[in-house]
Amino acid sequence: MQVAKPVATLKTRFPLQAAAVEAVISQTGRSPDALVYLPMVGRKSFWTVLLDPATADVVAFMPLDSF
């Protein structure tokens, strides 16, 4: 969890995807301040995983290359 970053930074890093990021955050029912993210690599695509910073539980994921 030390390398995870605040979810709020996704909207500033990827302004064209801000609406999609906000939609995923709202589906979690949590505030952006209560989430962190990590990039994840699949075989043919990149994803962003939203996590609970206290428990490291996966809360949501979206197809976004956040590297």
Short mmCIF file of C-alpha atoms in Angstrom, two decimals:
data_model
loop_
_atom_site.label_atom_id
_atom_site.label_comp_id
_atom_site.label_asym_id
_atom_site.label_seq_id
_atom_site.Cartn_x
_atom_site.Cartn_y
_atom_site.Cartn_z
CA MET A 1 0.00 0.00 0.00
CA GLN A 2 3.01 2.28 0.23
CA VAL A 3 3.10 2.80 -3.53
CA ALA A 4 -0.66 3.34 -3.91
CA LYS A 5 -1.69 6.88 -4.82
CA PRO A 6 -4.78 8.93 -3.92
CA VAL A 7 -7.67 8.39 -6.33
CA ALA A 8 -8.30 12.14 -6.50
CA THR A 9 -5.12 12.52 -8.55
CA LEU A 10 -6.52 10.39 -11.38
CA LYS A 11 -8.87 13.17 -12.52
CA THR A 12 -6.02 15.66 -12.78
CA ARG A 13 -3.62 13.22 -14.43
CA PHE A 14 -6.21 12.04 -16.97
CA PRO A 15 -8.62 14.95 -17.59
CA LEU A 16 -10.17 13.27 -20.65
CA GLN A 17 -11.16 10.32 -18.44
CA ALA A 18 -12.36 12.45 -15.49
CA ALA A 19 -16.04 11.60 -16.06
CA ALA A 20 -15.30 7.87 -16.18
CA VAL A 21 -13.16 8.10 -13.04
CA GLU A 22 -15.91 10.01 -11.24
CA ALA A 23 -18.50 7.42 -12.31
CA VAL A 24 -16.44 4.56 -10.90
CA ILE A 25 -15.80 6.47 -7.66
CA SER A 26 -19.51 7.22 -7.24
CA GLN A 27 -20.39 3.55 -7.76
CA THR A 28 -18.25 2.67 -4.75
CA GLY A 29 -20.29 4.91 -2.44
CA ARG A 30 -17.09 6.32 -0.97
CA SER A 31 -15.44 9.69 -1.20
CA PRO A 32 -12.32 10.03 -3.37
CA ASP A 33 -10.32 10.79 -0.23
CA ALA A 34 -11.20 7.32 1.12
CA LEU A 35 -9.67 5.47 -1.85
CA VAL A 36 -6.25 4.83 -3.35
CA TYR A 37 -5.31 3.27 -6.68
CA LEU A 38 -2.72 1.02 -8.24
CA PRO A 39 -2.12 0.28 -11.92
CA MET A 40 -2.51 -3.33 -13.01
CA VAL A 41 -1.24 -5.03 -16.15
CA GLY A 42 -3.28 -7.68 -17.92
CA ARG A 43 -2.19 -9.78 -20.86
CA LYS A 44 -3.37 -7.29 -23.44
CA SER A 45 -4.53 -4.26 -21.48
CA PHE A 46 -3.92 -2.00 -18.52
CA TRP A 47 -6.36 -1.45 -15.65
CA THR A 48 -6.58 0.76 -12.60
CA VAL A 49 -7.63 -0.84 -9.33
CA LEU A 50 -9.28 1.24 -6.59
CA LEU A 51 -8.50 0.04 -3.09
CA ASP A 52 -9.48 0.70 0.50
CA PRO A 53 -6.26 2.11 2.02
CA ALA A 54 -6.92 0.59 5.45
CA THR A 55 -7.68 -2.99 4.38
CA ALA A 56 -6.28 -3.19 0.83
CA ASP A 57 -9.64 -4.60 -0.30
CA VAL A 58 -10.41 -4.11 -3.99
CA VAL A 59 -13.31 -1.67 -4.18
CA ALA A 60 -13.53 -1.15 -7.95
CA PHE A 61 -11.52 -1.31 -11.14
CA MET A 62 -11.59 0.39 -14.51
CA PRO A 63 -9.84 0.05 -17.89
CA LEU A 64 -7.38 2.93 -17.53
CA ASP A 65 -3.61 2.84 -18.00
CA SER A 66 -2.55 4.80 -14.91
CA PHE A 67 1.18 4.05 -15.14
#
